[in-house]
Short mmCIF file of C-alpha atoms and ligand atoms in Angstrom, two decimals:
data_model
loop_
_atom_site.label_atom_id
_atom_site.label_comp_id
_atom_site.label_asym_id
_atom_site.label_seq_id
_atom_site.Cartn_x
_atom_site.Cartn_y
_atom_site.Cartn_z
CA MET A 240 -43.66 -13.49 46.08
CA SER A 241 -40.14 -14.07 44.50
CA ASN A 242 -37.28 -12.39 46.32
CA ASN A 243 -36.17 -10.85 43.25
CA ARG A 244 -38.95 -8.79 42.09
CA VAL A 245 -38.92 -5.24 43.63
CA SER A 246 -42.33 -4.74 45.86
CA ARG A 247 -43.85 -1.36 45.82
CA ARG A 248 -42.57 -0.59 49.29
CA GLN A 249 -38.90 -1.67 48.31
CA PHE A 250 -39.05 0.64 45.25
CA LEU A 251 -40.17 3.24 47.25
CA SER A 252 -37.49 3.08 49.78
CA TYR A 253 -34.80 2.66 46.70
CA THR A 254 -36.09 5.91 45.44
CA ILE A 255 -35.98 7.57 48.65
CA MET A 256 -32.37 6.54 49.44
CA GLY A 257 -31.62 7.57 45.91
CA VAL A 258 -32.77 10.92 46.80
CA GLY A 259 -31.15 11.26 49.82
CA GLY A 260 -27.93 9.88 48.03
CA PHE A 261 -28.38 12.61 45.71
CA MET A 262 -28.53 15.18 48.54
CA ALA A 263 -25.41 14.35 50.45
CA SER A 264 -23.66 14.33 47.09
CA SER A 265 -24.65 17.89 46.55
CA LEU A 266 -23.61 18.52 50.05
CA VAL A 267 -20.12 17.28 49.46
CA LEU A 268 -19.67 18.71 46.02
CA PRO A 269 -18.94 22.33 46.74
CA MET A 270 -16.07 21.25 49.07
CA VAL A 271 -14.50 19.14 46.21
CA ARG A 272 -15.23 21.78 43.52
CA PHE A 273 -13.11 24.35 45.93
CA ALA A 274 -10.36 21.66 46.51
CA VAL A 275 -9.99 20.97 42.58
CA ASP A 276 -10.55 24.75 41.38
CA PRO A 277 -7.20 25.93 41.28
CA ALA A 278 -5.53 23.22 39.15
CA LEU A 279 -8.16 24.03 36.52
CA GLN A 280 -7.42 27.52 36.33
CA VAL A 281 -5.39 28.43 33.29
CA GLU A 282 -5.48 32.20 33.84
CA GLY A 283 -3.33 33.84 36.53
CA ASP A 284 -0.05 32.17 35.58
CA SER A 285 2.37 34.50 33.87
CA ASP A 286 2.85 32.18 30.79
CA PHE A 287 3.66 34.19 27.53
CA ILE A 288 2.12 33.00 24.12
CA VAL A 289 4.20 33.63 21.38
CA THR A 290 1.99 34.93 18.31
CA ASP A 291 2.59 34.79 14.54
CA GLN A 292 3.02 38.54 14.49
CA LEU A 293 6.50 39.98 13.50
CA VAL A 294 6.99 43.20 15.99
CA SER A 295 8.83 44.83 12.98
CA GLU A 296 5.33 44.78 11.02
CA LEU A 297 3.45 46.50 13.80
CA THR A 298 2.38 50.26 13.17
CA GLU A 299 0.33 53.07 14.90
CA GLU A 300 -2.59 51.48 13.10
CA PRO A 301 -4.17 48.81 15.55
CA ILE A 302 -4.60 45.33 13.94
CA ARG A 303 -5.96 42.00 15.34
CA VAL A 304 -3.61 39.39 16.39
CA SER A 305 -4.86 35.95 16.95
CA PHE A 306 -3.34 33.43 19.49
CA SER A 307 -4.74 29.96 20.42
CA TYR A 308 -4.74 27.68 23.41
CA GLU A 309 -6.81 24.67 24.83
CA GLN A 310 -9.98 25.78 26.81
CA GLN A 311 -13.14 23.76 27.89
CA ASP A 312 -16.14 25.70 27.91
CA ALA A 313 -19.46 24.59 28.63
CA TRP A 314 -19.93 21.82 26.18
CA TYR A 315 -16.56 21.49 24.74
CA THR A 316 -13.18 21.20 24.93
CA SER A 317 -11.01 22.71 22.06
CA GLU A 318 -8.34 25.02 20.87
CA VAL A 319 -9.76 28.68 21.50
CA THR A 320 -8.54 31.60 19.49
CA ASN A 321 -8.55 34.48 21.13
CA ASP A 322 -7.57 38.20 19.88
CA ALA A 323 -5.72 41.33 20.96
CA TRP A 324 -5.70 44.57 19.29
CA VAL A 325 -2.14 45.60 19.03
CA TYR A 326 -0.61 48.94 17.74
CA LYS A 327 2.68 50.88 18.31
CA ALA A 328 2.68 53.97 19.81
CA GLY A 329 6.33 55.36 19.55
CA ASP A 330 8.48 52.49 20.69
CA GLU A 331 6.13 50.91 23.09
CA ILE A 332 3.65 48.03 21.80
CA ILE A 333 0.25 48.39 23.18
CA ALA A 334 -1.91 45.14 22.96
CA LEU A 335 -5.48 45.64 24.11
CA SER A 336 -8.06 43.06 25.12
CA PRO A 337 -11.04 42.90 22.62
CA VAL A 338 -13.51 42.22 25.42
CA CYS A 339 -16.13 45.03 25.94
CA LYS A 340 -15.99 46.21 29.76
CA HIS A 341 -19.77 46.39 29.55
CA LEU A 342 -20.99 42.87 29.03
CA GLY A 343 -18.28 41.23 27.06
CA CYS A 344 -19.08 41.39 23.63
CA THR A 345 -15.92 41.55 21.17
CA VAL A 346 -14.90 45.36 20.00
CA GLN A 347 -13.85 46.29 16.83
CA TRP A 348 -11.42 48.79 15.77
CA GLU A 349 -13.51 51.37 13.75
CA GLY A 350 -16.23 48.84 13.89
CA SER A 351 -18.57 51.85 13.11
CA ALA A 352 -18.13 54.24 10.14
CA ASP A 353 -19.56 57.00 12.09
CA PHE A 354 -16.47 56.67 14.79
CA PRO A 355 -13.16 56.66 13.11
CA ASN A 356 -10.37 56.20 15.21
CA GLN A 357 -12.45 54.43 17.66
CA PHE A 358 -13.13 51.13 19.24
CA PHE A 359 -16.79 49.97 18.73
CA CYS A 360 -18.88 47.24 20.68
CA PRO A 361 -21.92 46.64 18.23
CA CYS A 362 -24.11 45.00 21.23
CA HIS A 363 -25.12 48.36 22.78
CA ASN A 364 -22.99 50.94 20.96
CA GLY A 365 -20.16 50.86 23.60
CA ARG A 366 -17.23 53.06 22.32
CA TYR A 367 -13.29 53.48 23.41
CA GLU A 368 -10.27 55.50 22.51
CA LYS A 369 -7.50 54.13 20.75
CA ASN A 370 -5.86 53.69 24.20
CA GLY A 371 -8.70 51.70 25.24
CA ASN A 372 -10.67 54.51 27.58
CA ASN A 373 -14.05 54.20 27.65
CA ILE A 374 -16.09 57.08 26.33
CA PRO A 375 -18.30 58.54 28.72
CA GLY A 376 -21.87 58.29 27.92
CA THR A 377 -21.77 55.02 26.29
CA PRO A 378 -22.54 51.83 28.39
CA PRO A 379 -18.91 50.78 29.26
CA LEU A 380 -17.88 51.62 32.85
CA GLY A 381 -14.03 51.15 32.33
CA PRO A 382 -11.43 50.91 30.03
CA LEU A 383 -10.27 48.03 27.68
CA ASP A 384 -8.05 45.63 29.63
CA GLN A 385 -4.57 45.15 28.47
CA PHE A 386 -2.08 42.43 27.82
CA VAL A 387 1.59 42.32 29.05
CA VAL A 388 3.74 41.90 26.12
CA GLU A 389 7.21 41.05 25.16
CA VAL A 390 9.26 40.38 22.26
CA ARG A 391 10.61 36.91 21.42
CA ASP A 392 12.81 36.66 18.70
CA GLY A 393 11.05 39.45 17.00
CA TYR A 394 7.82 38.01 17.50
CA LEU A 395 5.01 39.46 19.70
CA ALA A 396 4.21 37.40 22.76
CA LEU A 397 1.12 37.99 24.90
CA GLY A 398 1.03 37.51 28.59
CA GLU A 399 -1.29 38.25 31.38
CA VAL A 400 -4.43 40.34 30.97
CA LYS A 401 -4.38 43.36 33.19
CA PRO A 402 -6.35 46.32 34.03
CA ASN A 403 -5.63 49.11 31.39
CA PHE A 404 -2.25 50.36 32.51
CA ILE A 405 -1.87 53.43 29.81
CA VAL A 406 -4.96 55.28 30.45
CA SER A 407 -4.23 57.93 33.13
CA MET B 100 -23.73 34.59 27.50
CA LEU B 101 -24.03 30.81 27.93
CA PHE B 102 -27.05 28.96 29.39
CA ALA B 103 -24.93 27.86 31.88
CA GLY B 104 -24.99 28.09 35.85
CA ARG B 105 -21.85 30.15 36.26
CA GLU B 106 -23.00 32.95 33.73
CA ILE B 107 -26.59 33.03 34.50
CA ASN B 108 -26.52 35.43 37.28
CA GLN B 109 -25.02 38.12 35.01
CA TYR B 110 -27.88 37.31 32.60
CA ILE B 111 -30.58 37.65 35.29
CA GLU B 112 -29.09 41.10 36.24
CA GLN B 113 -28.50 42.33 32.96
CA LYS B 114 -31.81 41.08 31.25
CA GLU B 115 -32.55 44.39 29.54
CA TYR B 116 -29.37 44.37 27.52
CA ILE B 117 -29.67 40.73 26.43
CA ASP B 118 -32.72 40.25 24.06
CA THR B 119 -31.32 37.87 21.96
CA ALA B 120 -31.16 33.77 21.95
CA VAL B 121 -29.21 31.39 19.55
CA VAL B 122 -30.85 27.68 19.45
CA PRO B 123 -28.59 25.27 17.81
CA LEU B 124 -30.80 22.25 16.47
CA ILE B 125 -28.96 19.11 16.15
CA GLU B 126 -30.61 16.20 14.31
CA LEU B 127 -29.65 12.89 16.14
CA ASP B 128 -29.17 10.00 13.71
CA LEU B 129 -27.44 6.90 15.32
CA GLY B 130 -27.85 4.58 12.39
CA ALA B 131 -25.03 3.18 10.50
CA GLY B 132 -25.45 5.42 7.47
CA GLY B 133 -26.13 8.57 9.47
CA ILE B 134 -24.20 8.74 12.64
CA ARG B 135 -20.74 10.02 11.07
CA GLN B 136 -22.95 12.97 9.38
CA SER B 137 -25.16 13.53 12.47
CA SER B 138 -21.97 13.92 14.91
CA ALA B 139 -19.83 15.74 12.59
CA ALA B 140 -22.66 18.41 11.94
CA ALA B 141 -23.07 18.49 15.84
CA GLU B 142 -19.45 19.28 16.18
CA TYR B 143 -19.53 21.99 13.46
CA MET B 144 -22.59 23.55 14.98
CA ILE B 145 -21.65 23.65 18.61
CA SER B 146 -18.38 25.15 17.49
CA LEU B 147 -19.75 28.03 15.20
CA THR B 148 -22.75 28.90 17.89
CA SER B 149 -19.63 29.05 20.43
CA LEU B 150 -17.65 31.70 18.26
CA LEU B 151 -21.00 33.48 17.65
CA GLU B 152 -21.53 33.59 21.44
CA ARG B 153 -18.06 35.01 21.92
CA GLN B 154 -18.42 37.88 19.58
CA PHE B 155 -21.77 38.79 20.98
CA LYS B 156 -21.75 37.50 24.71
CA GLY B 157 -23.16 40.76 26.08
CA ARG B 158 -26.41 40.67 24.05
CA LEU B 159 -26.94 37.11 23.38
CA LEU B 160 -27.98 34.14 25.14
CA LEU B 161 -26.42 30.81 23.54
CA LEU B 162 -28.84 27.65 24.53
CA PRO B 163 -27.38 24.21 24.74
CA PRO B 164 -28.07 22.51 21.43
CA VAL B 165 -31.28 21.10 21.00
CA SER B 166 -30.82 17.58 19.83
CA TYR B 167 -33.94 15.51 18.81
CA PRO B 168 -34.37 12.03 16.75
CA LYS B 169 -35.06 12.05 13.03
CA ASN B 170 -38.72 11.68 12.87
CA SER B 171 -39.32 14.66 15.45
CA ASP B 172 -42.02 17.30 14.48
CA ARG B 173 -39.85 20.02 13.92
CA ALA B 174 -42.23 22.97 13.91
CA GLU B 175 -43.55 21.66 17.20
CA ILE B 176 -39.82 22.06 18.46
CA GLY B 177 -39.51 25.34 16.97
CA SER B 178 -42.37 26.84 18.09
CA ALA B 179 -42.23 25.46 21.84
CA ILE B 180 -38.68 27.00 22.39
CA ARG B 181 -39.80 30.43 20.76
CA LYS B 182 -42.62 30.44 23.19
CA GLU B 183 -40.70 29.69 26.29
CA LEU B 184 -38.00 32.48 25.21
CA GLU B 185 -40.27 35.04 24.04
CA SER B 186 -42.38 34.88 27.36
CA SER B 187 -39.20 35.46 29.39
CA GLY B 188 -38.48 38.85 27.14
CA ILE B 189 -36.18 37.59 24.42
CA LYS B 190 -37.03 39.67 21.21
CA HIS B 191 -34.95 37.78 18.70
CA VAL B 192 -34.66 33.99 18.34
CA PHE B 193 -32.25 32.78 15.98
CA TYR B 194 -32.25 29.05 15.15
CA MET B 195 -29.07 27.50 13.60
CA THR B 196 -29.07 24.07 11.97
CA SER B 197 -27.42 22.19 9.34
CA ASP B 198 -30.41 19.87 9.30
CA VAL B 199 -32.01 20.09 5.71
CA LYS B 200 -35.60 19.20 7.08
CA TRP B 201 -35.89 22.46 8.85
CA ARG B 202 -35.74 24.12 5.57
CA SER B 203 -39.39 23.35 4.88
CA GLU B 204 -40.35 24.88 7.88
CA GLU B 205 -41.14 28.34 6.30
CA ASP B 206 -43.10 29.76 9.22
CA LEU B 207 -40.24 29.65 11.45
CA ASP B 208 -38.44 33.40 11.39
CA ARG B 209 -34.79 33.61 11.38
CA LEU B 210 -33.73 30.12 10.72
CA LEU B 211 -30.09 30.00 9.79
CA TRP B 212 -29.50 26.72 7.61
CA LEU B 213 -25.82 26.19 7.06
CA PRO B 214 -24.38 23.11 5.51
CA ALA B 215 -22.04 21.49 7.99
CA VAL B 216 -18.30 21.89 7.07
CA PRO B 217 -16.57 18.62 8.09
CA VAL B 218 -14.05 20.19 10.47
CA GLU B 219 -13.07 17.57 12.52
CA HIS B 220 -9.74 16.47 10.77
CA MET B 221 -8.77 19.82 9.74
CA ASP B 222 -5.48 21.19 11.73
CA PRO B 223 -6.42 23.74 14.30
CA LYS B 224 -4.99 26.71 12.49
CA PHE B 225 -7.00 25.79 9.09
CA ARG B 226 -10.09 25.01 11.17
CA GLN B 227 -10.15 28.24 12.74
CA SER B 228 -9.85 30.15 9.79
CA VAL B 229 -12.86 27.98 8.14
CA MET B 230 -14.89 28.69 11.12
CA GLU B 231 -14.17 32.39 10.99
CA ASP B 232 -15.32 32.47 7.17
CA GLN B 233 -18.56 30.62 8.49
CA LEU B 234 -18.91 32.92 11.07
CA ARG B 235 -18.51 36.07 8.90
CA GLN B 236 -21.81 34.67 6.91
CA VAL B 237 -23.71 34.89 10.27
CA LEU B 238 -22.55 38.00 12.00
CA PRO B 239 -24.30 40.60 9.49
CA LEU B 240 -27.53 38.78 9.91
CA VAL B 241 -27.80 39.13 13.55
CA LEU B 242 -26.48 42.91 13.21
CA GLU B 243 -29.22 43.51 10.57
CA ALA B 244 -31.91 42.17 12.99
CA TRP B 245 -30.54 44.39 15.79
CA ASN B 246 -30.33 47.62 13.70
CA ALA B 247 -34.01 47.05 12.38
CA SER B 248 -35.23 47.00 15.74
CA SER B 249 -33.29 50.10 17.23
S1 FES C 249 -21.45 44.67 25.47
FE1 FES C 249 -20.15 46.23 24.74
S2 FES C 249 -21.75 48.10 24.89
FE2 FES C 249 -22.67 46.29 25.75
#
């Protein structure tokens, strides 16, 4: 038999080595992942993203303000666009996260004709007051998160997302 | 929710709330005449379904794109996936594709056929607004299915 041909026995042992190698790599992987993870995290830094929204144009009525950054999701690296619901309360600028605190759908201001003056989540009819406070009896168990905001040359800049800090 | 390891625990725990699945269907054509269109359509479909997922994350499970060669038996693919999903308790299955050959699969409910918009060379802002317009065509169809069933 030629030396170059893989005999049945050799084939088996290659396979087993292959599996062993795979198992070894799965043992090593978690450590590598922990080591690498912090560098991959975009969130948690206190950088602000300046939006196209002029602060002087904000009113008491929440509007959707979009902003973009690079992100990698399961299959795809792309510019993602995120939103905030932004309005003025007196002199203060309030920017709420649109992410429903139940299971994460995107909420809409006055998204249901039956509930004016509220944020509405179409997934399981979650509702929030204008300040983001969740309405008891609907699925969400906490208020909408809130962005830290800044004004940069007249434009709205959005920073970190924090637990809602205006709902008392 | 994404069909991805890091999100699947939440899916398992909250299954009663997640009754809808979205299946992106992508024709693989690596031939000289088809590869550009096929890959552009894939990009478009992945991008559109990701946006949809973000909008309805809490009620919808987005599957990884199902890619199949040109001559595949589409009816077979469609019904096999539906069977798997429905046996796990999913009530609404939406197929989304730019592949014209699905249009003849009339038995397949909730097949959303959307001609691919070539977004790959658009600048990010314009691309975003085009994709949001596309998304706006899809959102009401999902909401309608939900309202009809509640
Ligand atoms: S995800 Fe918003 S109510 Fe369930």
